[in-house]
Short mmCIF file of C-alpha atoms in Angstrom, two decimals:
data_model
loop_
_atom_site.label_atom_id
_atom_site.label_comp_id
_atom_site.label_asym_id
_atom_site.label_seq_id
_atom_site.Cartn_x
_atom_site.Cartn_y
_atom_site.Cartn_z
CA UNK A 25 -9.21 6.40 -18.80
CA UNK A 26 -10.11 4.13 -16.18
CA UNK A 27 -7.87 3.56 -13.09
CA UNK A 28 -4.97 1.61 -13.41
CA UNK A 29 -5.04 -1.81 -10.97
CA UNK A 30 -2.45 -1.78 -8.69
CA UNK A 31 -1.24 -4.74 -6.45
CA UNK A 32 1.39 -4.31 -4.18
CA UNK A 33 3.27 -7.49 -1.95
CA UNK A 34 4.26 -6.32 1.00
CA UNK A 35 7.11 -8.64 1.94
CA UNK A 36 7.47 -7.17 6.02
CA UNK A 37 10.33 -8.73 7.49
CA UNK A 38 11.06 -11.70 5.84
CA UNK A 39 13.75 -13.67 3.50
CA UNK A 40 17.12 -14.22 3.40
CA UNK A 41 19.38 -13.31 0.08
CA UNK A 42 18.52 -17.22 -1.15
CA UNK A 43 14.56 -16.90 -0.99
CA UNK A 44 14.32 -13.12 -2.11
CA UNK A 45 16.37 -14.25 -5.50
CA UNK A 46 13.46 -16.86 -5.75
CA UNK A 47 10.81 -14.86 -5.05
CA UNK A 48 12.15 -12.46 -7.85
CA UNK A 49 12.56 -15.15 -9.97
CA UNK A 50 8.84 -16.33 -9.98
CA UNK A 51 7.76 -12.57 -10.27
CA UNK A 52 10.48 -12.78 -13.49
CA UNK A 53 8.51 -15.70 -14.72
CA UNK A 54 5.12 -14.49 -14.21
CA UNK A 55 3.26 -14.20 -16.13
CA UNK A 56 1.36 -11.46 -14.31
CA UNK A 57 -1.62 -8.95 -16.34
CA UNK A 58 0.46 -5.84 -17.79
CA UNK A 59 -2.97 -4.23 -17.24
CA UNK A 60 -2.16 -4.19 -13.69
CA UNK A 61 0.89 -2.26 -12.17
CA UNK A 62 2.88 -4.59 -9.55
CA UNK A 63 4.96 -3.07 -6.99
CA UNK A 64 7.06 -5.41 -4.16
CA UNK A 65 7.74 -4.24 -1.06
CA UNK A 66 11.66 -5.68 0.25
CA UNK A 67 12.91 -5.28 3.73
CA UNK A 68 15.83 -2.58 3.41
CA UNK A 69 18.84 -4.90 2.99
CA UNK A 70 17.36 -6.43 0.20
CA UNK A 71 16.37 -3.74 -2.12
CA UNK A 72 19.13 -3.45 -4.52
CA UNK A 73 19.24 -7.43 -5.09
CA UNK A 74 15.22 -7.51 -5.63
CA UNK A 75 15.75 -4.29 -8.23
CA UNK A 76 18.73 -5.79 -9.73
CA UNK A 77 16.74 -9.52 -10.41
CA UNK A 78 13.42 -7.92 -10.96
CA UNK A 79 11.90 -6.27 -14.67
CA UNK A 80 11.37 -2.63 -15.07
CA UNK A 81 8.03 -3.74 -14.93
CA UNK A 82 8.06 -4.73 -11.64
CA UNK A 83 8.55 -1.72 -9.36
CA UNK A 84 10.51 -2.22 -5.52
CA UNK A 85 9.56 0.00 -2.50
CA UNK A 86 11.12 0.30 0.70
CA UNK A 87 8.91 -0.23 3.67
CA UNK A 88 9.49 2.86 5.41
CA UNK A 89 11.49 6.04 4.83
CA UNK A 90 11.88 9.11 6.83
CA UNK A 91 10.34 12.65 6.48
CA UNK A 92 14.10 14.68 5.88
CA UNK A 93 16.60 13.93 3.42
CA UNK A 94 19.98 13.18 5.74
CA UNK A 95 20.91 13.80 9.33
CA UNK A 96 21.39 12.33 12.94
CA UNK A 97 18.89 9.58 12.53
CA UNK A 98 20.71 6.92 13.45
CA UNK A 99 19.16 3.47 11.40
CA UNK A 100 16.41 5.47 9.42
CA UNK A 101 16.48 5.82 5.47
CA UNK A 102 15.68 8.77 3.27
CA UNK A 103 13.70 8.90 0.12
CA UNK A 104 17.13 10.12 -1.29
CA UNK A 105 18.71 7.24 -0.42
CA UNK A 106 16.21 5.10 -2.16
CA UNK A 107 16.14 7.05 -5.35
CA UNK A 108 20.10 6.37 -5.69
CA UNK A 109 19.41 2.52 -5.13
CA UNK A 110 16.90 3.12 -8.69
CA UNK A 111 13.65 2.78 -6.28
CA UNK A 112 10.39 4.60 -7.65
CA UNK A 113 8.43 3.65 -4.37
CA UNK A 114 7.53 3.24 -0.56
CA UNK A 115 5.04 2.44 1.24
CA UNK A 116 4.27 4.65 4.46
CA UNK A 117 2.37 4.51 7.28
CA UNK A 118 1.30 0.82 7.68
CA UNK A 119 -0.59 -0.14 10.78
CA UNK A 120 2.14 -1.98 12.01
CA UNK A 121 4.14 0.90 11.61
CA UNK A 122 1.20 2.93 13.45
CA UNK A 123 0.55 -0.06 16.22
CA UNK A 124 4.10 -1.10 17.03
CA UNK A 125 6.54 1.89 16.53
CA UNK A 126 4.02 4.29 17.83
CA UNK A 127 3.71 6.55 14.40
CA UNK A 128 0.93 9.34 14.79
CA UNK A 129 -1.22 10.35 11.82
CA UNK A 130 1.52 14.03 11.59
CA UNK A 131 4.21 11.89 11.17
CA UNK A 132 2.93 9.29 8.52
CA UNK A 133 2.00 12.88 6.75
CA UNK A 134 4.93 14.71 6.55
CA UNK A 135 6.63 11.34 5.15
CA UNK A 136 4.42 11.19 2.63
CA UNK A 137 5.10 14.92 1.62
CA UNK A 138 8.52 14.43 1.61
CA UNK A 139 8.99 11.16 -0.40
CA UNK A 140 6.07 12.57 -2.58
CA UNK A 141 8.85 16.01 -2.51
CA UNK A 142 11.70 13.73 -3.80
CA UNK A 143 9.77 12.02 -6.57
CA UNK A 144 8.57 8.59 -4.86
CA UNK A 145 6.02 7.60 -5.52
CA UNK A 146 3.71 6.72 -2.28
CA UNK A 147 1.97 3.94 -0.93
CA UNK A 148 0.08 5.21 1.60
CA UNK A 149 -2.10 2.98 4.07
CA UNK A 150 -5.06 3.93 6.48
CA UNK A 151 -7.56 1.27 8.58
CA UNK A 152 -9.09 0.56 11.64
CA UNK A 153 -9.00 -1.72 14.22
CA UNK A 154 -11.32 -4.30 15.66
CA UNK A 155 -11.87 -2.12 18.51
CA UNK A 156 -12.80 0.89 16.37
CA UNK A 157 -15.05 -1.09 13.72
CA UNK A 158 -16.89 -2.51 16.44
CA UNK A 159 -17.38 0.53 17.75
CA UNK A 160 -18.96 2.24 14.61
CA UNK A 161 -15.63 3.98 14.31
CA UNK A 162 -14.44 2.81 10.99
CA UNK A 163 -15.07 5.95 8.47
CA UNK A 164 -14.35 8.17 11.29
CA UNK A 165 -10.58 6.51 11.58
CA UNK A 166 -9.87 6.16 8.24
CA UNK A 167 -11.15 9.60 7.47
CA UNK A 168 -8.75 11.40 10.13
CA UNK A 169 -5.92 9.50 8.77
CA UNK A 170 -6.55 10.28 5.40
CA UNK A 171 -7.31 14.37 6.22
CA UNK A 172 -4.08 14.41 7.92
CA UNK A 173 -1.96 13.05 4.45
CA UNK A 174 -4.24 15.42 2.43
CA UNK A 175 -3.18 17.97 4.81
CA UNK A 176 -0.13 17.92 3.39
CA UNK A 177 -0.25 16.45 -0.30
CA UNK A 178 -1.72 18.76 -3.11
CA UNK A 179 -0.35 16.33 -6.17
CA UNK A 180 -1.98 13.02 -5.97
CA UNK A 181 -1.07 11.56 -8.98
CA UNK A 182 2.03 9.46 -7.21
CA UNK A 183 -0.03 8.39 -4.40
CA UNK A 184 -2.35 5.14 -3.75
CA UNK A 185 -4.18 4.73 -0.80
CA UNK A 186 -4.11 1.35 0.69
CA UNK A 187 -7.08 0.56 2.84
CA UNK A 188 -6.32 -2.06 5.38
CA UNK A 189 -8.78 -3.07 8.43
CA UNK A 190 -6.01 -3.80 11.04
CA UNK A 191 -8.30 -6.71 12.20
CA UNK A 192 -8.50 -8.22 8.52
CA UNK A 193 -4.19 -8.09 8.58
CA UNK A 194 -2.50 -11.83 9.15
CA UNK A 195 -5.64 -12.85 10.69
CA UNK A 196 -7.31 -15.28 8.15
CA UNK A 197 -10.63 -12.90 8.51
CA UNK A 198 -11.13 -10.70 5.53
CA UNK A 199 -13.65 -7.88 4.99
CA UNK A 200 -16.26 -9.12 3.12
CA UNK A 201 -16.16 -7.60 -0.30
CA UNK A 202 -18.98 -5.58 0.58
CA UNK A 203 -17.72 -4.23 3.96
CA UNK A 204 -14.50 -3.80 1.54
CA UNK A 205 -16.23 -1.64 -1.10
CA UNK A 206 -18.61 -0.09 1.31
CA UNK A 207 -15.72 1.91 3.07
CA UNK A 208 -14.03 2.77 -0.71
CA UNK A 209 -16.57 4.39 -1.76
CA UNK A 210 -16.89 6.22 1.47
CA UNK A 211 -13.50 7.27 1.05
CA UNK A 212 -13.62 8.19 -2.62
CA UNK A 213 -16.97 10.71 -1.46
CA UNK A 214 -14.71 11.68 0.89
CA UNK A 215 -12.20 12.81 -1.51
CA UNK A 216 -15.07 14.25 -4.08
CA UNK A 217 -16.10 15.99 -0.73
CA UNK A 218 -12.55 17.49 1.16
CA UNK A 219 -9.96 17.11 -2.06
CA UNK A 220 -11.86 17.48 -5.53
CA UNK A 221 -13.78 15.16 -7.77
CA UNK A 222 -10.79 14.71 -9.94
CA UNK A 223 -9.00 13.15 -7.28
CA UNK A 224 -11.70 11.28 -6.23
CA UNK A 225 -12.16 10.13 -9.60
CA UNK A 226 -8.36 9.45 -10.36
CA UNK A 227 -7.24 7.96 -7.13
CA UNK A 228 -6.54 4.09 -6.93
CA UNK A 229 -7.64 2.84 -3.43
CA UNK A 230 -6.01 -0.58 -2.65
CA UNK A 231 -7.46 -3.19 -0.27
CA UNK A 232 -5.43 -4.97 2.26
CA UNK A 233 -6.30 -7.78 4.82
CA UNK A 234 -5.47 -11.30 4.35
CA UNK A 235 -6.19 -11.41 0.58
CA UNK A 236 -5.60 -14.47 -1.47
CA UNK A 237 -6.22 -16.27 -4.27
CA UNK A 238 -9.33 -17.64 -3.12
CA UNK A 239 -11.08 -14.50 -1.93
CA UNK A 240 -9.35 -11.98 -5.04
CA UNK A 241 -11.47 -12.30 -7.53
CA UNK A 242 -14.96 -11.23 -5.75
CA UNK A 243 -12.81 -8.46 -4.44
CA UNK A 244 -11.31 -7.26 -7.85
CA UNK A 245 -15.08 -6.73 -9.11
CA UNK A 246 -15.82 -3.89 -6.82
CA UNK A 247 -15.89 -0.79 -8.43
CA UNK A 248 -13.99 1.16 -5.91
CA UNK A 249 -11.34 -1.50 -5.17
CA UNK A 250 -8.49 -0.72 -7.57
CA UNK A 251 -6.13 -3.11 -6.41
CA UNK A 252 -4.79 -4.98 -2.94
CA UNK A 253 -2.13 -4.64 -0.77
CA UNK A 254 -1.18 -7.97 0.13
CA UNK A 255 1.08 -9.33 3.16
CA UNK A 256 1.82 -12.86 3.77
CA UNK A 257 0.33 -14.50 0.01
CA UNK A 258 2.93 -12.29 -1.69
CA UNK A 259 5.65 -13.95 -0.31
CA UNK A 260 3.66 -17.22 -2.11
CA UNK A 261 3.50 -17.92 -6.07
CA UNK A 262 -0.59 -17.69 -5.39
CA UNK A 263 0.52 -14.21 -5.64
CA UNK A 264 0.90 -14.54 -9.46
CA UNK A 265 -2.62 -15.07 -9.38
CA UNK A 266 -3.90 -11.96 -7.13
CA UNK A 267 -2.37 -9.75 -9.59
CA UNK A 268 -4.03 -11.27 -12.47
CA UNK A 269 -7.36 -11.30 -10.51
CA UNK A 270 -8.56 -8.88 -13.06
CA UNK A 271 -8.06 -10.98 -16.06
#
C-alpha cells in the first residue's frame, strides 16, 4: 500500500460564521480526489459549525490543543474537549505557534503525546527559518524538532509530519520542489535511521509554504512529498484544486 495523500488547509485566524459556512460549502461541493484525505483546520469558535456543514469525508482539526486533559488553564483547549465536539484532529506545533507564543520543541512534544493519548489524530509541523537555511542549518532544525516528538510518540500511525520552511510561509517564495523533496527524504532516512524503516516507510510527510495551484502539481510528483499543508490558498476555492493535484 502506498501512502495515502494528505492535504490539510490551515485556516489560522480567519472568518466570521458567514464565510466559514461558505468555505464549507465549496469543500461540500468539491469535487475533491477521494484518493486524497482532506483535513481543515478552523479557528476554535468555529469548529462545531465547520463539522456540522462539512462531510465525514472531510475531517476538522483544531489549531492547537494543550498537553493535559482539564485544569487551571485559563483560554487553552484539551484534546478531550475536541473529541466531544466529534473532532478526529489537530494540528500542533506550527511555527507560528513556535515564533510568536514562544513554544519550545518539549512542549510541542508532550502535546503531541497527549492528543496522540486521547485518540487525535496529529498534525505535527517542523521547519526552519531563513536564518537557519542560510546558515546550512536546515536538517539540523528540522531533525531536533522531529527527535524531540519521537521522543515521546512510539505509535505513528495517527501522525503526519508537516514540513514547513518558516521563510516559504505567507511569503510568496516557495521551496523549489527540489529543495522540497531534498529535505523529505532527509527526514524519511532520518526516520529509517532513529525510528524504524516501517515508519519511515509508512509516514506521510506534508509540505507547507505558500503552495498553490500553480506551483502543486510539480510538488505532488515528488516521491517523498505526500501531501501539503496549506495556509492562505485554503481559505480560496484554488484549494479544490491543490487537493486534487494528484489526479
Amino acid at each position: 500500500m502506498g501512502r495515502k495523500f494528505c492535504v490539510g488547509g490551515n485556516w489560522k485566524m480567519n472568518g466570521d460564521k458567514a464565510s466559514v459556512t461558505e468555505l464549507c460549502k465549496t469543500l461540500s461541493a468539491g469535487p475533491l480526489d477521494p484518493n486524497t484525505e482532506v483535513v481543515v483546520g478552523c479557528p476554535a469558535p468555529y469548529l462545531s459549525l465547520a463539522r456540522s456543514l462539512l462531510p465525514e469525508t472531510i475531517g476538522v482539526a483544531a489549531q492547537n490543543c494543550y498537553k493535559v486533559a482539564k485544569g487551571a488553564f485559563t483560554g487553552e483547549i484539551s484534546p478531550a474537549m475536541l473529541k466531544d465536539l466529534g473532532l478526529g484532529w489537530v494540528i500542533l506545533g506550527h511555527s507560528e505557534r513556535r515564533a510568536i507564543f514562544g513554544e519550545t520543541d518539549e512542549l510541542i512534544a508532550e502535546k503531541v503525546a497527549h492528543a496522540l493519548a486521547e485518540g487525535l489524530k496529529v498534525i505535527a509541523c517542523i521547519g526552519e527559518t531563513l536564518q537557519e537555511r542560510e546558515a546550512g542549518q536546515t536538517e539540523a532544525v528540522c531533525f531536533r524538532q522531529t527527535k524531540a516528538i519521537a521522543a515521546q510518540v512510539k505509535d505513528w500511525s495517527n501522525v503526519v509530519v508537516a514540513y514547513e520552511p518558516v521563510w516559504a510561509i505567507g511569503t510568496g517564495k516557495t521551496a523549489t520542489p527540489e529543495q522540497a523533496q531534498e529535505v523529505h527524504a532527509a527526514l524519511r532516512k532520518w526516520f529509517t535511521d532513529n525510528v524504524s524503516a516501517d515508519v519511515s516507510n509508512g509516514i506521510r510527510i506534508q509540505y507547507g509554504g505558500s503552495v498553490t495551484a500553480a506551483n502543486c502539481r510539480e510538488l505532488a510528483a515528488k516521491p517523498d512529498i505526500d501531501g501539503f499543508l496549506v495556509g492562505g490558498a485554503s481559505l480560496k476555492p484554488e484549494f479544490i484544486q491543490i487537493v486534487n493535484a494528484r489526479q
